[in-house]
PDB file of C-alpha atoms in Angstrom:
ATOM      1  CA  UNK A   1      82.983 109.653  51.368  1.00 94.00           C
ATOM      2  CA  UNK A   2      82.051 108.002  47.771  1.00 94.00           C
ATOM      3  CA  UNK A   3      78.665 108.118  47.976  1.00 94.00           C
ATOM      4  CA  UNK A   4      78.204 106.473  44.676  1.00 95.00           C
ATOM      5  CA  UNK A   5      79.817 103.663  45.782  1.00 93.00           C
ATOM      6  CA  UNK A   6      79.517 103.566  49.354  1.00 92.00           C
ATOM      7  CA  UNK A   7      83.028 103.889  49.853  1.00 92.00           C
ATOM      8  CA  UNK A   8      84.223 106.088  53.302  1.00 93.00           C
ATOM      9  CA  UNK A   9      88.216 106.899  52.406  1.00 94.00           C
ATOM     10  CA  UNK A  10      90.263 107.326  55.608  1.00 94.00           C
ATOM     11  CA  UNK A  11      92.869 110.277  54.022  1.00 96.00           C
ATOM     12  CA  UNK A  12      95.615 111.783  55.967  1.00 97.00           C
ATOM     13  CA  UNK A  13      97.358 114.873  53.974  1.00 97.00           C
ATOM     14  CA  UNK A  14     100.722 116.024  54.639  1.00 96.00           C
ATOM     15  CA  UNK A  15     102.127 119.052  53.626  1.00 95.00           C
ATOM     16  CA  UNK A  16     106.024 120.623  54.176  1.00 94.00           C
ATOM     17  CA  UNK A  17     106.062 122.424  57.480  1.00 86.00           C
ATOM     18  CA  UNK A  18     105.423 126.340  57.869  1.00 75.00           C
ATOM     19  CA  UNK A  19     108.666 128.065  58.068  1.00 67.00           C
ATOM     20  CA  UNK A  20     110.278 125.978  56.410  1.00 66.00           C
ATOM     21  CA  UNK A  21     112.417 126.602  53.180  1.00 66.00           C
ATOM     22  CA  UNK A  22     110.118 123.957  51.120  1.00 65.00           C
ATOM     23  CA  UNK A  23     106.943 125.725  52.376  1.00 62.00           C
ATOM     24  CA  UNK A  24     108.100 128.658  50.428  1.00 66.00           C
ATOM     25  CA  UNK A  25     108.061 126.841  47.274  1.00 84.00           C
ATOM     26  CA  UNK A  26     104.311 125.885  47.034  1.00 87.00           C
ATOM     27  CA  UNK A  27     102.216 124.743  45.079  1.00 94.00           C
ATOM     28  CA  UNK A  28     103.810 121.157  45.904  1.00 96.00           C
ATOM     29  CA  UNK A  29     103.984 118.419  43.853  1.00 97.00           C
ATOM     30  CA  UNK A  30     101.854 115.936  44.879  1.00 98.00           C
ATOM     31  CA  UNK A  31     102.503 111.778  45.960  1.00 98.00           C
ATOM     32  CA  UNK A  32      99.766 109.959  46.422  1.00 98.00           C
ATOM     33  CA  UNK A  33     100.645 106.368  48.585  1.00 97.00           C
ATOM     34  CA  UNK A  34      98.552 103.185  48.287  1.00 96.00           C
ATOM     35  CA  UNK A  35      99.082 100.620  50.837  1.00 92.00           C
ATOM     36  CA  UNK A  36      98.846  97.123  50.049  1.00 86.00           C
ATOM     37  CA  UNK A  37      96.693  94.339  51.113  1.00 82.00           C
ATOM     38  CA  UNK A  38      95.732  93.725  54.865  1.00 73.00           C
ATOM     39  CA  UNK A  39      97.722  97.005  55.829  1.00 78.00           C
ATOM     40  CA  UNK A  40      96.608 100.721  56.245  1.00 86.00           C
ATOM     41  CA  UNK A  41      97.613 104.112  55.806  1.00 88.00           C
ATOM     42  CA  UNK A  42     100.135 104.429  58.756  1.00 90.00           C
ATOM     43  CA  UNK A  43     102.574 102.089  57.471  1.00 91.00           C
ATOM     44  CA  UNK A  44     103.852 104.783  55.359  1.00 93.00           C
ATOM     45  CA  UNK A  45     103.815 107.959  58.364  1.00 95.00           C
ATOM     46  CA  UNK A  46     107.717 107.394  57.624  1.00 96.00           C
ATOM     47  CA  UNK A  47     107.761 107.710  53.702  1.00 97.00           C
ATOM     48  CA  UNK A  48     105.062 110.650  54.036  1.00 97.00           C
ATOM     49  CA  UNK A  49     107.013 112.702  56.570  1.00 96.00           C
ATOM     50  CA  UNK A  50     110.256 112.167  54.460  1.00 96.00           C
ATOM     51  CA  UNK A  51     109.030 113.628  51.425  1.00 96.00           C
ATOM     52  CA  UNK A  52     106.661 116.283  53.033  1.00 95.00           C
ATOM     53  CA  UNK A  53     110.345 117.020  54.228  1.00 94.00           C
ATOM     54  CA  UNK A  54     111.490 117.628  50.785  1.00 94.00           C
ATOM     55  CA  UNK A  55     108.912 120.104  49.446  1.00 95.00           C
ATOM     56  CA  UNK A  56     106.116 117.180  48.402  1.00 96.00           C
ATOM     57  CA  UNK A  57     102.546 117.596  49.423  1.00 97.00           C
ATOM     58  CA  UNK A  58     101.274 113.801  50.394  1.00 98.00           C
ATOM     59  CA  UNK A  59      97.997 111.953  50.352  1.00 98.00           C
ATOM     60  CA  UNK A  60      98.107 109.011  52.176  1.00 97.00           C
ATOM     61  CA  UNK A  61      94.479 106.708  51.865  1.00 94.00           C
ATOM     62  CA  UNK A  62      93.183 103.955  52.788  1.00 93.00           C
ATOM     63  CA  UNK A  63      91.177 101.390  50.807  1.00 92.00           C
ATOM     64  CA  UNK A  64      88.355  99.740  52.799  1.00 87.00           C
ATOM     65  CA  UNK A  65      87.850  96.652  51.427  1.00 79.00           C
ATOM     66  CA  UNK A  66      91.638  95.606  51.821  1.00 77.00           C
ATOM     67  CA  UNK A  67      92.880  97.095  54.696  1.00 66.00           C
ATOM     68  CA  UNK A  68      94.090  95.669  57.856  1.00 59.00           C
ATOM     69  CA  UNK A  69      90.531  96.601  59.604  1.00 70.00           C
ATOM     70  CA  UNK A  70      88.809  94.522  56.760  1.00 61.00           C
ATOM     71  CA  UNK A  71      90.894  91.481  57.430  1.00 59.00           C
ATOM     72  CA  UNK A  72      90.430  92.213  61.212  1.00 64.00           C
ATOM     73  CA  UNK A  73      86.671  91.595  60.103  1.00 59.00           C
ATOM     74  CA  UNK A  74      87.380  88.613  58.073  1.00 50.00           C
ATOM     75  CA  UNK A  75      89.205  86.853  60.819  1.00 56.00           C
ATOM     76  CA  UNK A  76      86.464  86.963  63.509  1.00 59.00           C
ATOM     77  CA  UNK A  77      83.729  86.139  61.299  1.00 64.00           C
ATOM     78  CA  UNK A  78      82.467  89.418  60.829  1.00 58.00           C
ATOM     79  CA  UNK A  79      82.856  89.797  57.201  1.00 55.00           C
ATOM     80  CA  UNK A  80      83.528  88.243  53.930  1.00 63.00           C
ATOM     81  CA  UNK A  81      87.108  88.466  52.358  1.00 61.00           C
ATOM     82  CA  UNK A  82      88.180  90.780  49.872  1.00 73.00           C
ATOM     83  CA  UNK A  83      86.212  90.842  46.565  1.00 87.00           C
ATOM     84  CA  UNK A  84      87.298  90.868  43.042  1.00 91.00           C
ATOM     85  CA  UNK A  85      85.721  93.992  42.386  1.00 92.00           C
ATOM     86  CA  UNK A  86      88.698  95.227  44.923  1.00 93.00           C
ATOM     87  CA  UNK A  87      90.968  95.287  41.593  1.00 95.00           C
ATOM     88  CA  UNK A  88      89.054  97.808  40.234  1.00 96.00           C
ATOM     89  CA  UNK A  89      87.751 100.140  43.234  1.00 95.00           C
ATOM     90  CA  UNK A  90      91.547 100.529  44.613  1.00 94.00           C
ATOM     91  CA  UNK A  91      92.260 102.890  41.416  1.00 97.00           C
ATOM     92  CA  UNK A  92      88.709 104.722  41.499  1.00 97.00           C
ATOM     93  CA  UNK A  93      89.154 105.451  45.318  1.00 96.00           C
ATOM     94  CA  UNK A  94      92.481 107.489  43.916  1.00 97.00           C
ATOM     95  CA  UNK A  95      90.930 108.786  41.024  1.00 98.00           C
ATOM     96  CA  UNK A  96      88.175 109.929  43.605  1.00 98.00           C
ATOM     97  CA  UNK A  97      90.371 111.472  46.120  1.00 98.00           C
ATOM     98  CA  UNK A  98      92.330 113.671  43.474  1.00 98.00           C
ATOM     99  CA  UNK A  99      88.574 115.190  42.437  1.00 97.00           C
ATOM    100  CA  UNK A 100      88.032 115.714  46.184  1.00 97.00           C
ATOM    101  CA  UNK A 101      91.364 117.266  46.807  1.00 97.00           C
ATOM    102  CA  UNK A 102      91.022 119.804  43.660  1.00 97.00           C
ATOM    103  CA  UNK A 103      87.577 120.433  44.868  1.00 96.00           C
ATOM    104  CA  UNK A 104      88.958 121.191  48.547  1.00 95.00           C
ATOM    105  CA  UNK A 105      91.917 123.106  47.258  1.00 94.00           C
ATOM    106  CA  UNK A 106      89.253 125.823  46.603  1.00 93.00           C
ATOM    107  CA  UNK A 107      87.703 126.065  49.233  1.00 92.00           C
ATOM    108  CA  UNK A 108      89.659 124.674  52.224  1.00 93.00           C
ATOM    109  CA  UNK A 109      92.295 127.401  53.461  1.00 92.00           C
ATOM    110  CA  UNK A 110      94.633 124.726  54.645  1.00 90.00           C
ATOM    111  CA  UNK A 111      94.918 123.343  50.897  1.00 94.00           C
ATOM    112  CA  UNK A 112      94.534 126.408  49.148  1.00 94.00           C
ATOM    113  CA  UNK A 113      97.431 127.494  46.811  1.00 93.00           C
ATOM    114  CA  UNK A 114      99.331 124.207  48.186  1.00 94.00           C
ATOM    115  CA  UNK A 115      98.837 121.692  45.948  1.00 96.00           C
ATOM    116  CA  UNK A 116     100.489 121.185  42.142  1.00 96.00           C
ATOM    117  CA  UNK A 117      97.941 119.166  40.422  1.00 97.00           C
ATOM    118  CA  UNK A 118     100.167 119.188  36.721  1.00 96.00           C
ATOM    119  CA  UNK A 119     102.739 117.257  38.695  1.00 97.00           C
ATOM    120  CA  UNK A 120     101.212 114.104  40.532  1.00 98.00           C
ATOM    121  CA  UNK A 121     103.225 110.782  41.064  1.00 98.00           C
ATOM    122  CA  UNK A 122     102.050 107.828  43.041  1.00 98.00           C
ATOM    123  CA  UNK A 123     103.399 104.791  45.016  1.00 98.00           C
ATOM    124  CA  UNK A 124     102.089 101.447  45.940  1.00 96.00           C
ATOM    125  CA  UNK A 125     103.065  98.628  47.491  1.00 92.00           C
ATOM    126  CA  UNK A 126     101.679  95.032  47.001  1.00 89.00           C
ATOM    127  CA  UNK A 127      97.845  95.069  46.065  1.00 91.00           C
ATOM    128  CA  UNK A 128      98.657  99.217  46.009  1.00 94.00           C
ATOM    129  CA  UNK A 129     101.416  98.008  43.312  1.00 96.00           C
ATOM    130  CA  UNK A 130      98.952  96.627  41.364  1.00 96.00           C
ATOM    131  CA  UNK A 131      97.127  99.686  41.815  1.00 96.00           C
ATOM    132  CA  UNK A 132      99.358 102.514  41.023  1.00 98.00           C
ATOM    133  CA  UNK A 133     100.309 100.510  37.278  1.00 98.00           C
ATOM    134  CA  UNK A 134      96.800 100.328  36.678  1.00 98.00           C
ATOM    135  CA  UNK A 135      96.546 104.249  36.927  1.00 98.00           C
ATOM    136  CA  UNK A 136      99.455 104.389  34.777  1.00 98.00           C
ATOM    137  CA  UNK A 137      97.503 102.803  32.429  1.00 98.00           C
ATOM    138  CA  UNK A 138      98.324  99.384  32.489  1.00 98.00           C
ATOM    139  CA  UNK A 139      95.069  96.728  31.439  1.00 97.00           C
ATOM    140  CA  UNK A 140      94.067  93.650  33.590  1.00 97.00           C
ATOM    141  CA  UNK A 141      95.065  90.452  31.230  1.00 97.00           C
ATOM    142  CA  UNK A 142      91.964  88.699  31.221  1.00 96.00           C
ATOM    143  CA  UNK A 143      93.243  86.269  28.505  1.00 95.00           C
ATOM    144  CA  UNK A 144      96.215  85.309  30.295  1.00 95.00           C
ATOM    145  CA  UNK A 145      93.622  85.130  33.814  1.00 94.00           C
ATOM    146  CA  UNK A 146      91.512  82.657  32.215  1.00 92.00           C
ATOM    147  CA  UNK A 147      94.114  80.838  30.702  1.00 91.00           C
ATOM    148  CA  UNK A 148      95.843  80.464  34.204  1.00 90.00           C
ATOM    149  CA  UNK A 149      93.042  80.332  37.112  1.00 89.00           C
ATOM    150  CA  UNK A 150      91.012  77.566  36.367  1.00 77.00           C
ATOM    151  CA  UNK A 151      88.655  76.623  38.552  1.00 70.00           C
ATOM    152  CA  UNK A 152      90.947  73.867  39.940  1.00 66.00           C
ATOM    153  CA  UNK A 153      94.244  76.421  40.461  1.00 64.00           C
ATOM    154  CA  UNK A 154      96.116  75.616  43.594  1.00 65.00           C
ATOM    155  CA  UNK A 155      99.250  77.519  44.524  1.00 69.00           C
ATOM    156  CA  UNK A 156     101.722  78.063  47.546  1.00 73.00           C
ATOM    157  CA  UNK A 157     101.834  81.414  46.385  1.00 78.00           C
ATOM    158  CA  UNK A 158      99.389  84.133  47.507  1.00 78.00           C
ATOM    159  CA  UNK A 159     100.050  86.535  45.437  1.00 82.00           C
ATOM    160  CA  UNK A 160      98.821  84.404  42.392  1.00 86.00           C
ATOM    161  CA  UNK A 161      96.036  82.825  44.327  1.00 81.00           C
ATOM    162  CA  UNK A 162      94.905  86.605  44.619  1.00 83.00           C
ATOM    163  CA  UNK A 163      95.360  87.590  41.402  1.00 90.00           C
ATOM    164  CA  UNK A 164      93.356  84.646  40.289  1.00 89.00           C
ATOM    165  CA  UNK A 165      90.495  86.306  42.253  1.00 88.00           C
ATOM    166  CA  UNK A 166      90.269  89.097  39.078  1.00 93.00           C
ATOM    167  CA  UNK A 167      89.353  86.499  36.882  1.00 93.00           C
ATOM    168  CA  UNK A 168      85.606  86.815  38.378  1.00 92.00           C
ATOM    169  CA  UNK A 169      84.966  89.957  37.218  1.00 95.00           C
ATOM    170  CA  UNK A 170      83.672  90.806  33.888  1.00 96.00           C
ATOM    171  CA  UNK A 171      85.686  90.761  31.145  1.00 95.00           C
ATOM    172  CA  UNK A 172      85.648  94.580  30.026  1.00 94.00           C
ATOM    173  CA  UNK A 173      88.165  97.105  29.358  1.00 94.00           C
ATOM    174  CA  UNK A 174      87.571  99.370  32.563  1.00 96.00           C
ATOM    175  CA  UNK A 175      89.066 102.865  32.561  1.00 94.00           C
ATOM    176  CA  UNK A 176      91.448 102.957  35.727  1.00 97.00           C
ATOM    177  CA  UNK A 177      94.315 105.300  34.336  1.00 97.00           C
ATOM    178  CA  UNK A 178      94.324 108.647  35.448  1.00 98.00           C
ATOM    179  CA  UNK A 179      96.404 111.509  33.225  1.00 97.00           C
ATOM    180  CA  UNK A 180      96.558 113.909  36.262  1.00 97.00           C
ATOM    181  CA  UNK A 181      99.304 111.177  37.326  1.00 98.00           C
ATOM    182  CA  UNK A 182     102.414 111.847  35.478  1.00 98.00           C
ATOM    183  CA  UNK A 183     105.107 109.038  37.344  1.00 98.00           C
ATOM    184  CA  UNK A 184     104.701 105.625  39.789  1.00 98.00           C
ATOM    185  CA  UNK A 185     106.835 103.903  41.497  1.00 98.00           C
ATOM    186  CA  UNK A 186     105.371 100.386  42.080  1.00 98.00           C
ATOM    187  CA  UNK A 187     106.652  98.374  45.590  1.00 96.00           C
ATOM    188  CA  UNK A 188     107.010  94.504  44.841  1.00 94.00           C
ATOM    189  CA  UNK A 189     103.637  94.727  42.831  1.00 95.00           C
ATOM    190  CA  UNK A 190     101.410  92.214  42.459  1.00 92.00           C
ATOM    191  CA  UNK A 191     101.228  92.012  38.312  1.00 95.00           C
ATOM    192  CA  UNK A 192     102.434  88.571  37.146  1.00 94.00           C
ATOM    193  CA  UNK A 193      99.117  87.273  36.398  1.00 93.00           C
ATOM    194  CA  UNK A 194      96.479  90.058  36.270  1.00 95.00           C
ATOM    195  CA  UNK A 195      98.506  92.124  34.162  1.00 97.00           C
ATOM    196  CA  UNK A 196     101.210  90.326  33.007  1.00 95.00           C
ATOM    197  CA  UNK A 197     103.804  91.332  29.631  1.00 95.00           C
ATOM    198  CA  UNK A 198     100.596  92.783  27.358  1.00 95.00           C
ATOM    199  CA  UNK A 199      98.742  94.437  30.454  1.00 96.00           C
ATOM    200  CA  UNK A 200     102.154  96.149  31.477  1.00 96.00           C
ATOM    201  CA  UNK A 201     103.139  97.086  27.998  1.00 96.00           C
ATOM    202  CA  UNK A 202      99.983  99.446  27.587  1.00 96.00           C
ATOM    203  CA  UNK A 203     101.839 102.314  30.231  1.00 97.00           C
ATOM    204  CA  UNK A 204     103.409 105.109  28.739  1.00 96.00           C
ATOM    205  CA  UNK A 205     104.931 107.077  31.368  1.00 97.00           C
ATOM    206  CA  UNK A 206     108.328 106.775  34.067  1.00 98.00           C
ATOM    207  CA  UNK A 207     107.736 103.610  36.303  1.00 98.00           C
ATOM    208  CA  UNK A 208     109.940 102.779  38.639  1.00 98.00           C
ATOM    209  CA  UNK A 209     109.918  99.138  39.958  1.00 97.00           C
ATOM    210  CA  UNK A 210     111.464  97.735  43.602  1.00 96.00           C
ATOM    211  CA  UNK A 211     111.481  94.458  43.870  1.00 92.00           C
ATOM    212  CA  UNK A 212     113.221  91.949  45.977  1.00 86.00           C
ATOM    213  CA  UNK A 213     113.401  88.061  46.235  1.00 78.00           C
TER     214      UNK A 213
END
């Protein structure tokens, strides 16, 4: 629970099972999964079980103000839709969760010992795309934003029209990379507009990209 920014983090952590010849091999390198927009964190029970399976520990979150129970909201009335200030708390509700895991890994006996934190990778898909670049290091394109999303923008394509949404915020350089993470892989990513060639060009570590038409 992010207190400082009233943020409650649904986590689920899985970890290769006892017995097993990867439980032997702890500490575990750690995946972190971000799920994209209007979905939650057990789309991915599959991907997390597969690589627990192979020696990784995994942290699966969700992110409350884009998840499926936020557009659930938005539907019947009951709340507002996702805010541009969504492109910048997806990658501090990571950053958050990795202080909260190293803090549990001392004291929790279920964590304890289990977790690698000099080898952390993450994966997003969609909005967690987006995310997992900008931990990376990659720098929302506010040039290219304004230059784009005029007030008057109108497009077929939701992706951009969400994208465009990042143009509200303040124009700043905010600090969403994360060193602890040393690899992504990025899931059809959202990153045409927001991040674009110059945003993109600022990461400096393995990246892998799947995309499909």
């Amino acid at each position: 629970n992010d207190i400082s920014r009233d943020r409650r983090l649904p986590v689920d952590i899985y970890l290769p099972e006892a017995g097993s010849q990867s439980q032997e091999k702890a500490p575990f390198p750690l995946v972190v999964i971000s799920h994209g927009l209007a979905s939650d964190r057990f789309s991915f029970v599959y991907l997390a079980e597969h690589l627990a399976s192979y020696g990784f520990a995994v942290a699966v979150l969700e992110h409350p103000g884009s998840n499926a129970k936020r557009f659930q909201q938005y539907f019947a009335g009951l709340a507002k839709p996702p805010q541009p200030a969504e492109f910048i708390n997806r990658s501090l509700d990571i950053k958050y969760l990795l202080n909260e895991l190293q803090r549990l890994e001392k004291s929790d006996p279920t964590l304890q010992g289990k977790v690698n934190f000099q080898q952390v990778g993450a994966i997003g898909q969609s909005f967690g795309g987006y995310t997992v670049l900008t931990l990376a290091g990659a720098k929302i394109n506010f040039n290219q934003l304004r230059r784009e999303c005029n007030p008057n923008y109108s497009s077929f394509n939701l992706s951009l029209l969400l994208q465009c949404e990042a143009s509200k915020l303040p124009a700043k350089n905010y600090e969403l990379n994360d060193d602890r993470i040393k690899a992504i892989i990025a899931i059809n990513p959202i990153d045409s507009l927001v991040l674009g060639q110059s945003g993109m060009g600022e990461i400096k570590m393995p990246v892998m990209l799947v995309a499909g038409s």
